[in-house]
Every structure is written in structure tokens, then in C-alpha cells.
Amino acid sequence: MVRTEADRDRGREETEEERADRKWSDLLQELRVAQTGVQILFGFLLTVVFQPRFTGLSGTDQDIYVATVMLGAATTGALIGPVSFHRLLTGKRLKPQTVVWASRLTVLGLVLLLCTMASALLLILRVALHNSLAIWLVVAMVGWFVICWFLLPAWARIRHADDVQSQPNRPED
């Protein structure tokens, strides 16, 4: 393949197609981790309603459960969506666009996973603690997830952008 000047300026000797292939491979590895966790959580959530104690939950707790299951289903859909994108667009010479859309679905899936985790934690902690401490613990964990999943990567991205401006020949991801 012929490499353009823009390819060389990005710090890697790869064409747009090679770059899309590499990014797709990276995205698949990330999705494998997220999908496994979501499938385990969602499978667990689906069994809760069949437990004898479920009928003893308050109306509020049952509503939280329903919201959690719906969020889990939406999360599963968003994180499996990239597979469908790839399968339906394979051979159409749309790999770079597929990577962009799959990446967007993955970020949406992470946001939905955050909501699912918060909702599941709320339900579990309400049942376990029977007091307002549950809300505060969930808020703390949501804050932790936001820091780990969004703020630290944003900080690294900003920091890297500053480094790239001072050293323009550094390779990009």
C-alpha cells in the first residue's frame, strides 16, 4: 500500500485501512472484557426475580430492580452492537467508519454500564443496609467509576495532547 505524508505525520507507517484494522483489533479486546462482565451481571440480574425473597421487596426496590434489568439489557445491546456493525458491513470497504461507530457504541455501553452498576448497587445496598447509607455508598462508587473510566482517560488525553504539541514527531496511539 502507498503511504501518504499524512500517515507518516501521525507517527506510524500505516495506511488508513491498516490503522482501522489495528483500532478494530484494539476495540475487540476492550469489548471482550466489558462484555464478559456485563453478561455475568445481567445473568445474575435475570435470576433475582425468581428468588422467593423477591416478592418481599418493597415496591420501590422492585422498581429499582426493573430499572436495573432494563439498563442491563440496554448495556448488553450497546456493547454487542459493534459486532453487528462489523458483521453487516464486512466487505463494504467501510472499516474506518465501522471503527468510529463501534467506538461510539462502546462509550455508550460504558455509560449504560455505569448506570447499571449504580442501580444494582443501590438495590443490593438498600436490601442489605435498610438505611440512607446505601445512597451515599452508591454515590461514592459512581464517583469512583467516573474517575476510573472517564476522568483519568480524559486527563491522560489532555496531558498527551500537551506532550504532542511540544514534541510533534511522537507517535499517536
CSV table of N, CA and C in Angstrom, one decimal:
chain,number,residue,atom,x,y,z
A,1,MET,N,0.8,-1.2,0.0
A,1,MET,CA,0.0,0.0,0.0
A,1,MET,C,0.9,1.2,0.0
A,2,VAL,N,0.4,2.3,-0.6
A,2,VAL,CA,1.1,3.5,-0.7
A,2,VAL,C,0.8,4.3,0.6
A,3,ARG,N,1.8,4.8,1.3
A,3,ARG,CA,1.6,5.6,2.5
A,3,ARG,C,1.7,7.0,2.1
A,4,THR,N,0.8,7.8,2.7
A,4,THR,CA,0.7,9.2,2.4
A,4,THR,C,1.6,10.0,3.4
A,5,GLU,N,1.8,11.2,3.1
A,5,GLU,CA,2.5,12.1,4.0
A,5,GLU,C,1.7,12.2,5.3
A,6,ALA,N,0.4,12.2,5.3
A,6,ALA,CA,-0.4,12.3,6.5
A,6,ALA,C,-0.2,11.1,7.4
A,7,ASP,N,0.0,9.9,6.7
A,7,ASP,CA,0.2,8.7,7.5
A,7,ASP,C,1.5,8.8,8.3
A,8,ARG,N,2.6,9.3,7.6
A,8,ARG,CA,3.9,9.5,8.2
A,8,ARG,C,3.8,10.5,9.3
A,9,ASP,N,3.0,11.6,9.1
A,9,ASP,CA,2.9,12.6,10.1
A,9,ASP,C,2.3,12.1,11.4
A,10,ARG,N,1.5,11.1,11.3
A,10,ARG,CA,0.8,10.6,12.5
A,10,ARG,C,1.8,9.8,13.4
A,11,GLY,N,3.0,9.5,12.9
A,11,GLY,CA,4.0,8.8,13.7
A,11,GLY,C,4.0,7.3,13.5
A,12,ARG,N,3.1,6.8,12.6
A,12,ARG,CA,3.1,5.4,12.3
A,12,ARG,C,3.2,5.2,10.8
A,13,GLU,N,3.8,4.2,10.3
A,13,GLU,CA,3.9,3.9,8.9
A,13,GLU,C,2.7,3.0,8.6
A,14,GLU,N,1.5,3.5,8.5
A,14,GLU,CA,0.3,2.7,8.2
A,14,GLU,C,-0.7,3.5,7.4
A,15,THR,N,-1.4,2.8,6.5
A,15,THR,CA,-2.4,3.4,5.7
A,15,THR,C,-3.6,3.6,6.6
A,16,GLU,N,-4.6,4.2,6.0
A,16,GLU,CA,-5.9,4.4,6.8
A,16,GLU,C,-6.5,3.1,7.1
A,17,GLU,N,-6.5,2.1,6.1
A,17,GLU,CA,-7.0,0.8,6.3
A,17,GLU,C,-6.3,0.0,7.3
A,18,GLU,N,-4.9,0.1,7.3
A,18,GLU,CA,-4.1,-0.6,8.4
A,18,GLU,C,-4.4,0.0,9.7
A,19,ARG,N,-4.6,1.3,9.8
A,19,ARG,CA,-4.9,1.9,11.1
A,19,ARG,C,-6.3,1.5,11.6
A,20,ALA,N,-7.3,1.4,10.7
A,20,ALA,CA,-8.6,1.0,11.0
A,20,ALA,C,-8.6,-0.5,11.5
A,21,ASP,N,-7.8,-1.3,10.8
A,21,ASP,CA,-7.7,-2.7,11.3
A,21,ASP,C,-7.1,-2.8,12.7
A,22,ARG,N,-6.0,-2.0,13.0
A,22,ARG,CA,-5.4,-2.0,14.3
A,22,ARG,C,-6.4,-1.5,15.3
A,23,LYS,N,-7.1,-0.4,15.0
A,23,LYS,CA,-8.0,0.1,16.0
A,23,LYS,C,-9.2,-0.9,16.2
A,24,TRP,N,-9.6,-1.6,15.2
A,24,TRP,CA,-10.7,-2.5,15.4
A,24,TRP,C,-10.2,-3.7,16.3
A,25,SER,N,-9.0,-4.1,16.1
A,25,SER,CA,-8.5,-5.2,16.9
A,25,SER,C,-8.4,-4.7,18.4
A,26,ASP,N,-7.9,-3.5,18.6
A,26,ASP,CA,-7.9,-3.0,20.0
A,26,ASP,C,-9.2,-2.9,20.6
A,27,LEU,N,-10.2,-2.4,19.8
A,27,LEU,CA,-11.6,-2.3,20.3
A,27,LEU,C,-12.2,-3.7,20.7
A,28,LEU,N,-11.9,-4.7,19.8
A,28,LEU,CA,-12.4,-6.0,20.2
A,28,LEU,C,-11.9,-6.5,21.5
A,29,GLN,N,-10.6,-6.3,21.8
A,29,GLN,CA,-10.0,-6.7,23.0
A,29,GLN,C,-10.7,-6.0,24.2
A,30,GLU,N,-11.0,-4.7,24.1
A,30,GLU,CA,-11.7,-4.0,25.1
A,30,GLU,C,-13.1,-4.5,25.3
A,31,LEU,N,-13.8,-4.8,24.2
A,31,LEU,CA,-15.1,-5.3,24.3
A,31,LEU,C,-15.2,-6.6,25.0
A,32,ARG,N,-14.2,-7.5,24.7
A,32,ARG,CA,-14.2,-8.8,25.4
A,32,ARG,C,-14.3,-8.7,26.9
A,33,VAL,N,-13.5,-7.7,27.4
A,33,VAL,CA,-13.5,-7.5,28.9
A,33,VAL,C,-14.9,-7.0,29.3
A,34,ALA,N,-15.3,-6.0,28.7
A,34,ALA,CA,-16.6,-5.4,29.1
A,34,ALA,C,-17.8,-6.3,28.9
A,35,GLN,N,-17.8,-7.0,27.8
A,35,GLN,CA,-19.0,-7.9,27.6
A,35,GLN,C,-19.0,-9.1,28.6
A,36,THR,N,-17.9,-9.6,29.0
A,36,THR,CA,-17.9,-10.7,29.9
A,36,THR,C,-18.5,-10.2,31.2
A,37,GLY,N,-18.1,-9.1,31.7
A,37,GLY,CA,-18.6,-8.6,33.0
A,37,GLY,C,-20.1,-8.3,32.9
A,38,VAL,N,-20.5,-7.7,31.8
A,38,VAL,CA,-21.9,-7.3,31.6
A,38,VAL,C,-22.8,-8.6,31.5
A,39,GLN,N,-22.3,-9.6,30.8
A,39,GLN,CA,-23.1,-10.8,30.7
A,39,GLN,C,-23.2,-11.5,32.1
A,40,ILE,N,-22.2,-11.5,32.9
A,40,ILE,CA,-22.3,-12.1,34.2
A,40,ILE,C,-23.3,-11.3,35.1
A,41,LEU,N,-23.2,-10.0,35.1
A,41,LEU,CA,-24.1,-9.2,35.8
A,41,LEU,C,-25.5,-9.3,35.4
A,42,PHE,N,-25.7,-9.3,34.1
A,42,PHE,CA,-27.1,-9.4,33.5
A,42,PHE,C,-27.7,-10.8,33.8
A,43,GLY,N,-26.9,-11.8,33.7
A,43,GLY,CA,-27.4,-13.2,34.0
A,43,GLY,C,-27.8,-13.3,35.5
A,44,PHE,N,-27.0,-12.7,36.3
A,44,PHE,CA,-27.3,-12.7,37.8
A,44,PHE,C,-28.7,-11.9,38.0
A,45,LEU,N,-28.8,-10.7,37.3
A,45,LEU,CA,-30.0,-9.9,37.5
A,45,LEU,C,-31.2,-10.7,37.0
A,46,LEU,N,-31.1,-11.5,36.0
A,46,LEU,CA,-32.3,-12.2,35.5
A,46,LEU,C,-32.8,-13.3,36.4
A,47,THR,N,-31.9,-13.7,37.3
A,47,THR,CA,-32.3,-14.8,38.2
A,47,THR,C,-33.0,-14.2,39.5
A,48,VAL,N,-32.7,-13.0,39.8
A,48,VAL,CA,-33.2,-12.4,41.1
A,48,VAL,C,-34.7,-12.5,41.2
A,49,VAL,N,-35.4,-12.2,40.1
A,49,VAL,CA,-36.9,-12.2,40.2
A,49,VAL,C,-37.5,-13.6,40.5
A,50,PHE,N,-36.7,-14.6,40.3
A,50,PHE,CA,-37.2,-16.0,40.6
A,50,PHE,C,-36.9,-16.5,42.0
A,51,GLN,N,-36.3,-15.6,42.8
A,51,GLN,CA,-35.9,-16.0,44.2
A,51,GLN,C,-37.1,-15.7,45.1
A,52,PRO,N,-37.4,-16.6,46.0
A,52,PRO,CA,-38.5,-16.4,46.9
A,52,PRO,C,-38.6,-15.1,47.6
A,53,ARG,N,-37.4,-14.5,48.0
A,53,ARG,CA,-37.4,-13.3,48.7
A,53,ARG,C,-37.8,-12.1,47.8
A,54,PHE,N,-37.8,-12.2,46.5
A,54,PHE,CA,-38.1,-11.1,45.6
A,54,PHE,C,-39.5,-10.5,46.0
A,55,THR,N,-40.5,-11.4,46.2
A,55,THR,CA,-41.9,-10.9,46.4
A,55,THR,C,-41.9,-10.1,47.7
A,56,GLY,N,-41.0,-10.2,48.6
A,56,GLY,CA,-41.0,-9.5,49.9
A,56,GLY,C,-40.3,-8.1,49.7
A,57,LEU,N,-39.8,-7.8,48.6
A,57,LEU,CA,-39.1,-6.5,48.4
A,57,LEU,C,-40.2,-5.4,48.3
A,58,SER,N,-39.9,-4.2,48.8
A,58,SER,CA,-40.8,-3.1,48.7
A,58,SER,C,-41.1,-2.7,47.2
A,59,GLY,N,-42.1,-2.0,47.0
A,59,GLY,CA,-42.4,-1.5,45.6
A,59,GLY,C,-41.3,-0.8,45.0
A,60,THR,N,-40.6,0.1,45.9
A,60,THR,CA,-39.5,0.9,45.4
A,60,THR,C,-38.4,0.0,45.0
A,61,ASP,N,-38.1,-1.0,45.8
A,61,ASP,CA,-37.0,-1.9,45.5
A,61,ASP,C,-37.3,-2.7,44.2
A,62,GLN,N,-38.5,-3.1,44.0
A,62,GLN,CA,-38.9,-3.8,42.8
A,62,GLN,C,-38.8,-2.9,41.6
A,63,ASP,N,-39.1,-1.6,41.7
A,63,ASP,CA,-39.0,-0.7,40.7
A,63,ASP,C,-37.5,-0.5,40.3
A,64,ILE,N,-36.6,-0.4,41.3
A,64,ILE,CA,-35.2,-0.3,41.1
A,64,ILE,C,-34.7,-1.6,40.4
A,65,TYR,N,-35.2,-2.7,40.7
A,65,TYR,CA,-34.8,-4.0,40.1
A,65,TYR,C,-35.2,-3.9,38.6
A,66,VAL,N,-36.4,-3.5,38.3
A,66,VAL,CA,-36.9,-3.4,36.9
A,66,VAL,C,-36.0,-2.4,36.1
A,67,ALA,N,-35.7,-1.3,36.7
A,67,ALA,CA,-34.8,-0.3,36.0
A,67,ALA,C,-33.4,-0.9,35.8
A,68,THR,N,-32.9,-1.6,36.8
A,68,THR,CA,-31.6,-2.3,36.7
A,68,THR,C,-31.6,-3.3,35.5
A,69,VAL,N,-32.6,-4.1,35.4
A,69,VAL,CA,-32.7,-5.1,34.4
A,69,VAL,C,-32.8,-4.4,33.0
A,70,MET,N,-33.5,-3.4,32.9
A,70,MET,CA,-33.6,-2.6,31.6
A,70,MET,C,-32.3,-2.0,31.2
A,71,LEU,N,-31.6,-1.4,32.2
A,71,LEU,CA,-30.3,-0.8,32.0
A,71,LEU,C,-29.3,-1.9,31.6
A,72,GLY,N,-29.4,-3.1,32.2
A,72,GLY,CA,-28.5,-4.2,31.9
A,72,GLY,C,-28.7,-4.6,30.4
A,73,ALA,N,-30.0,-4.7,30.0
A,73,ALA,CA,-30.3,-5.1,28.7
A,73,ALA,C,-29.8,-4.1,27.7
A,74,ALA,N,-30.0,-2.8,28.0
A,74,ALA,CA,-29.5,-1.7,27.1
A,74,ALA,C,-28.0,-1.7,27.0
A,75,THR,N,-27.3,-2.0,28.1
A,75,THR,CA,-25.9,-2.1,28.1
A,75,THR,C,-25.4,-3.3,27.3
A,76,THR,N,-26.1,-4.4,27.4
A,76,THR,CA,-25.7,-5.6,26.6
A,76,THR,C,-25.9,-5.2,25.1
A,77,GLY,N,-27.0,-4.6,24.8
A,77,GLY,CA,-27.2,-4.2,23.4
A,77,GLY,C,-26.1,-3.3,22.8
A,78,ALA,N,-25.7,-2.3,23.6
A,78,ALA,CA,-24.7,-1.3,23.1
A,78,ALA,C,-23.4,-2.0,23.0
A,79,LEU,N,-23.0,-2.9,23.9
A,79,LEU,CA,-21.7,-3.5,23.9
A,79,LEU,C,-21.6,-4.6,22.9
A,80,ILE,N,-22.7,-5.2,22.4
A,80,ILE,CA,-22.7,-6.2,21.4
A,80,ILE,C,-22.9,-5.5,20.0
A,81,GLY,N,-23.5,-4.3,20.0
A,81,GLY,CA,-23.7,-3.6,18.8
A,81,GLY,C,-22.5,-3.5,17.8
A,82,PRO,N,-21.3,-3.3,18.3
A,82,PRO,CA,-20.1,-3.3,17.4
A,82,PRO,C,-19.9,-4.5,16.6
A,83,VAL,N,-20.3,-5.7,17.2
A,83,VAL,CA,-20.2,-7.0,16.5
A,83,VAL,C,-21.1,-7.0,15.3
A,84,SER,N,-22.3,-6.5,15.5
A,84,SER,CA,-23.3,-6.4,14.4
A,84,SER,C,-22.9,-5.5,13.4
A,85,PHE,N,-22.4,-4.3,13.8
A,85,PHE,CA,-21.9,-3.3,12.8
A,85,PHE,C,-20.8,-4.0,11.9
A,86,HIS,N,-19.9,-4.6,12.5
A,86,HIS,CA,-18.8,-5.3,11.8
A,86,HIS,C,-19.3,-6.3,10.8
A,87,ARG,N,-20.2,-7.2,11.4
A,87,ARG,CA,-20.7,-8.3,10.6
A,87,ARG,C,-21.5,-7.8,9.4
A,88,LEU,N,-22.3,-6.8,9.6
A,88,LEU,CA,-23.2,-6.3,8.5
A,88,LEU,C,-22.5,-5.4,7.5
A,89,LEU,N,-21.3,-4.9,7.9
A,89,LEU,CA,-20.6,-4.0,7.0
A,89,LEU,C,-19.3,-4.6,6.4
A,90,THR,N,-19.0,-5.9,6.8
A,90,THR,CA,-17.8,-6.5,6.3
A,90,THR,C,-17.8,-6.6,4.8
A,91,GLY,N,-16.7,-6.3,4.2
A,91,GLY,CA,-16.6,-6.3,2.7
A,91,GLY,C,-17.2,-5.1,2.0
A,92,LYS,N,-17.7,-4.2,2.7
A,92,LYS,CA,-18.2,-3.0,2.1
A,92,LYS,C,-17.2,-1.8,2.0
A,93,ARG,N,-16.0,-2.1,2.4
A,93,ARG,CA,-14.9,-1.1,2.4
A,93,ARG,C,-15.3,0.1,3.3
A,94,LEU,N,-15.9,-0.2,4.5
A,94,LEU,CA,-16.2,0.8,5.5
A,94,LEU,C,-15.6,0.7,6.8
A,95,LYS,N,-14.4,0.0,6.8
A,95,LYS,CA,-13.8,-0.3,8.1
A,95,LYS,C,-13.5,1.0,9.0
A,96,PRO,N,-13.0,2.1,8.4
A,96,PRO,CA,-12.8,3.2,9.2
A,96,PRO,C,-14.1,3.8,9.8
A,97,GLN,N,-15.1,3.8,9.1
A,97,GLN,CA,-16.4,4.3,9.6
A,97,GLN,C,-17.0,3.3,10.6
A,98,THR,N,-16.8,2.0,10.4
A,98,THR,CA,-17.2,1.0,11.3
A,98,THR,C,-16.5,1.1,12.7
A,99,VAL,N,-15.2,1.4,12.6
A,99,VAL,CA,-14.5,1.6,13.9
A,99,VAL,C,-15.0,2.8,14.6
A,100,VAL,N,-15.3,3.9,13.9
A,100,VAL,CA,-15.9,5.1,14.6
A,100,VAL,C,-17.2,4.8,15.3
A,101,TRP,N,-18.1,4.2,14.5
A,101,TRP,CA,-19.4,3.9,15.1
A,101,TRP,C,-19.3,2.8,16.2
A,102,ALA,N,-18.5,1.9,16.0
A,102,ALA,CA,-18.3,0.8,17.1
A,102,ALA,C,-17.8,1.5,18.3
A,103,SER,N,-16.8,2.4,18.2
A,103,SER,CA,-16.3,3.1,19.3
A,103,SER,C,-17.3,3.9,20.0
A,104,ARG,N,-18.2,4.6,19.3
A,104,ARG,CA,-19.3,5.3,19.9
A,104,ARG,C,-20.2,4.4,20.7
A,105,LEU,N,-20.6,3.3,20.1
A,105,LEU,CA,-21.4,2.3,20.8
A,105,LEU,C,-20.8,1.8,22.1
A,106,THR,N,-19.4,1.6,22.0
A,106,THR,CA,-18.7,1.2,23.2
A,106,THR,C,-18.7,2.2,24.3
A,107,VAL,N,-18.5,3.5,24.0
A,107,VAL,CA,-18.6,4.5,25.0
A,107,VAL,C,-20.0,4.6,25.6
A,108,LEU,N,-21.0,4.5,24.7
A,108,LEU,CA,-22.4,4.5,25.2
A,108,LEU,C,-22.6,3.3,26.1
A,109,GLY,N,-22.1,2.1,25.7
A,109,GLY,CA,-22.2,0.9,26.6
A,109,GLY,C,-21.5,1.2,27.9
A,110,LEU,N,-20.4,1.9,28.0
A,110,LEU,CA,-19.8,2.1,29.3
A,110,LEU,C,-20.6,3.1,30.1
A,111,VAL,N,-21.2,4.1,29.5
A,111,VAL,CA,-22.1,4.9,30.3
A,111,VAL,C,-23.3,4.1,30.8
A,112,LEU,N,-23.9,3.3,30.0
A,112,LEU,CA,-25.0,2.5,30.4
A,112,LEU,C,-24.6,1.5,31.5
A,113,LEU,N,-23.3,1.0,31.4
A,113,LEU,CA,-22.8,0.1,32.4
A,113,LEU,C,-22.7,0.8,33.7
A,114,LEU,N,-22.2,2.0,33.7
A,114,LEU,CA,-22.1,2.8,34.9
A,114,LEU,C,-23.5,2.9,35.6
A,115,CYS,N,-24.5,3.2,34.8
A,115,CYS,CA,-25.9,3.3,35.3
A,115,CYS,C,-26.4,2.0,35.8
A,116,THR,N,-26.1,0.9,35.1
A,116,THR,CA,-26.5,-0.4,35.6
A,116,THR,C,-25.8,-0.8,36.9
A,117,MET,N,-24.5,-0.5,37.0
A,117,MET,CA,-23.8,-0.8,38.2
A,117,MET,C,-24.4,0.0,39.4
A,118,ALA,N,-24.6,1.3,39.1
A,118,ALA,CA,-25.2,2.2,40.2
A,118,ALA,C,-26.5,1.7,40.7
A,119,SER,N,-27.4,1.3,39.7
A,119,SER,CA,-28.7,0.8,40.0
A,119,SER,C,-28.7,-0.5,40.8
A,120,ALA,N,-27.8,-1.4,40.3
A,120,ALA,CA,-27.7,-2.7,41.0
A,120,ALA,C,-27.1,-2.5,42.4
A,121,LEU,N,-26.1,-1.7,42.6
A,121,LEU,CA,-25.6,-1.4,43.9
A,121,LEU,C,-26.6,-0.8,44.8
A,122,LEU,N,-27.4,0.1,44.3
A,122,LEU,CA,-28.5,0.7,45.1
A,122,LEU,C,-29.4,-0.3,45.6
A,123,LEU,N,-29.9,-1.2,44.7
A,123,LEU,CA,-30.8,-2.3,45.1
A,123,LEU,C,-30.2,-3.2,46.2
A,124,ILE,N,-29.0,-3.6,45.9
A,124,ILE,CA,-28.3,-4.5,46.9
A,124,ILE,C,-28.1,-3.9,48.2
A,125,LEU,N,-27.6,-2.6,48.2
A,125,LEU,CA,-27.3,-2.0,49.5
A,125,LEU,C,-28.6,-1.5,50.2
A,126,ARG,N,-29.6,-1.2,49.5
A,126,ARG,CA,-30.9,-0.9,50.2
A,126,ARG,C,-31.4,-2.1,50.9
A,127,VAL,N,-31.3,-3.3,50.3
A,127,VAL,CA,-31.8,-4.5,50.9
A,127,VAL,C,-30.8,-4.9,52.1
A,128,ALA,N,-29.6,-4.7,51.9
A,128,ALA,CA,-28.6,-5.1,52.9
A,128,ALA,C,-28.6,-4.2,54.1
A,129,LEU,N,-28.7,-2.9,53.9
A,129,LEU,CA,-28.5,-1.9,55.0
A,129,LEU,C,-29.8,-1.3,55.6
A,130,HIS,N,-30.8,-1.3,54.8
A,130,HIS,CA,-32.1,-0.7,55.2
A,130,HIS,C,-32.0,0.7,55.8
A,131,ASN,N,-31.0,1.5,55.3
A,131,ASN,CA,-30.9,2.9,55.7
A,131,ASN,C,-30.4,3.8,54.6
A,132,SER,N,-30.2,5.1,54.9
A,132,SER,CA,-29.8,6.0,53.8
A,132,SER,C,-28.3,5.9,53.5
A,133,LEU,N,-27.6,5.1,54.3
A,133,LEU,CA,-26.1,4.9,54.0
A,133,LEU,C,-26.0,4.3,52.6
A,134,ALA,N,-27.0,3.6,52.1
A,134,ALA,CA,-26.9,2.9,50.8
A,134,ALA,C,-26.7,4.0,49.7
A,135,ILE,N,-27.5,5.0,49.8
A,135,ILE,CA,-27.4,6.1,48.7
A,135,ILE,C,-26.0,6.7,48.7
A,136,TRP,N,-25.4,7.0,49.9
A,136,TRP,CA,-24.1,7.6,50.0
A,136,TRP,C,-23.0,6.6,49.5
A,137,LEU,N,-23.1,5.4,49.7
A,137,LEU,CA,-22.2,4.4,49.2
A,137,LEU,C,-22.3,4.3,47.7
A,138,VAL,N,-23.5,4.3,47.2
A,138,VAL,CA,-23.6,4.3,45.7
A,138,VAL,C,-23.0,5.5,45.1
A,139,VAL,N,-23.3,6.7,45.7
A,139,VAL,CA,-22.7,7.9,45.1
A,139,VAL,C,-21.2,7.8,45.1
A,140,ALA,N,-20.6,7.3,46.2
A,140,ALA,CA,-19.2,7.2,46.3
A,140,ALA,C,-18.7,6.3,45.2
A,141,MET,N,-19.3,5.1,45.0
A,141,MET,CA,-18.9,4.2,43.9
A,141,MET,C,-19.1,4.8,42.5
A,142,VAL,N,-20.2,5.5,42.3
A,142,VAL,CA,-20.3,6.1,41.0
A,142,VAL,C,-19.2,7.1,40.7
A,143,GLY,N,-18.9,7.9,41.8
A,143,GLY,CA,-17.7,8.8,41.7
A,143,GLY,C,-16.5,8.1,41.3
A,144,TRP,N,-16.2,6.9,42.0
A,144,TRP,CA,-15.0,6.1,41.7
A,144,TRP,C,-15.0,5.6,40.2
A,145,PHE,N,-16.2,5.1,39.8
A,145,PHE,CA,-16.3,4.7,38.4
A,145,PHE,C,-16.0,5.8,37.4
A,146,VAL,N,-16.6,7.0,37.7
A,146,VAL,CA,-16.4,8.1,36.8
A,146,VAL,C,-14.9,8.5,36.7
A,147,ILE,N,-14.3,8.5,37.9
A,147,ILE,CA,-12.8,8.8,37.9
A,147,ILE,C,-12.0,7.8,37.1
A,148,CYS,N,-12.3,6.5,37.3
A,148,CYS,CA,-11.5,5.4,36.6
A,148,CYS,C,-11.8,5.3,35.2
A,149,TRP,N,-13.1,5.4,34.8
A,149,TRP,CA,-13.5,5.2,33.4
A,149,TRP,C,-13.5,6.4,32.5
A,150,PHE,N,-13.6,7.6,33.1
A,150,PHE,CA,-13.7,8.8,32.2
A,150,PHE,C,-12.7,9.9,32.6
A,151,LEU,N,-12.6,10.2,33.8
A,151,LEU,CA,-11.7,11.4,34.2
A,151,LEU,C,-10.2,11.1,34.0
A,152,LEU,N,-9.8,9.9,34.4
A,152,LEU,CA,-8.4,9.6,34.2
A,152,LEU,C,-8.0,9.5,32.7
A,153,PRO,N,-8.8,8.8,31.9
A,153,PRO,CA,-8.5,8.8,30.5
A,153,PRO,C,-8.6,10.2,29.9
A,154,ALA,N,-9.5,11.0,30.3
A,154,ALA,CA,-9.6,12.4,29.8
A,154,ALA,C,-8.3,13.2,30.2
A,155,TRP,N,-7.9,13.0,31.4
A,155,TRP,CA,-6.7,13.7,31.9
A,155,TRP,C,-5.5,13.2,31.1
A,156,ALA,N,-5.4,11.9,30.9
A,156,ALA,CA,-4.2,11.4,30.1
A,156,ALA,C,-4.3,11.9,28.7
A,157,ARG,N,-5.4,12.0,28.1
A,157,ARG,CA,-5.6,12.6,26.8
A,157,ARG,C,-5.1,14.0,26.7
A,158,ILE,N,-5.6,14.8,27.6
A,158,ILE,CA,-5.2,16.2,27.7
A,158,ILE,C,-3.7,16.3,27.9
A,159,ARG,N,-3.2,15.6,28.8
A,159,ARG,CA,-1.7,15.6,29.1
A,159,ARG,C,-0.9,15.1,27.8
A,160,HIS,N,-1.4,14.1,27.1
A,160,HIS,CA,-0.7,13.6,25.9
A,160,HIS,C,-0.8,14.7,24.8
A,161,ALA,N,-1.9,15.4,24.7
A,161,ALA,CA,-2.0,16.5,23.7
A,161,ALA,C,-1.0,17.5,24.0
A,162,ASP,N,-0.8,17.9,25.2
A,162,ASP,CA,0.2,18.9,25.6
A,162,ASP,C,1.6,18.4,25.2
A,163,ASP,N,1.9,17.1,25.5
A,163,ASP,CA,3.2,16.5,25.1
A,163,ASP,C,3.4,16.5,23.6
A,164,VAL,N,2.3,16.2,22.8
A,164,VAL,CA,2.4,16.1,21.4
A,164,VAL,C,2.7,17.5,20.8
A,165,GLN,N,2.1,18.5,21.4
A,165,GLN,CA,2.4,19.9,20.9
A,165,GLN,C,3.8,20.3,21.1
A,166,SER,N,4.4,19.8,22.2
A,166,SER,CA,5.8,20.2,22.4
A,166,SER,C,6.8,19.3,21.7
A,167,GLN,N,6.3,18.1,21.3
A,167,GLN,CA,7.1,17.2,20.5
A,167,GLN,C,6.3,16.6,19.4
A,168,PRO,N,6.2,17.3,18.2
A,168,PRO,CA,5.2,16.9,17.2
A,168,PRO,C,5.5,15.6,16.5
A,169,ASN,N,6.7,15.0,16.7
A,169,ASN,CA,7.0,13.7,16.0
A,169,ASN,C,6.7,12.5,16.8
A,170,ARG,N,6.1,12.6,17.9
A,170,ARG,CA,5.8,11.5,18.8
A,170,ARG,C,4.6,10.7,18.1
A,171,PRO,N,4.7,9.4,18.2
A,171,PRO,CA,3.6,8.5,17.6
A,171,PRO,C,2.3,8.7,18.3
A,172,GLU,N,1.2,8.6,17.5
A,172,GLU,CA,-0.1,8.7,18.0
A,172,GLU,C,-0.6,7.2,18.2
A,173,ASP,N,-1.5,7.0,19.2
A,173,ASP,CA,-2.0,5.7,19.6
A,173,ASP,C,-1.7,4.7,18.6
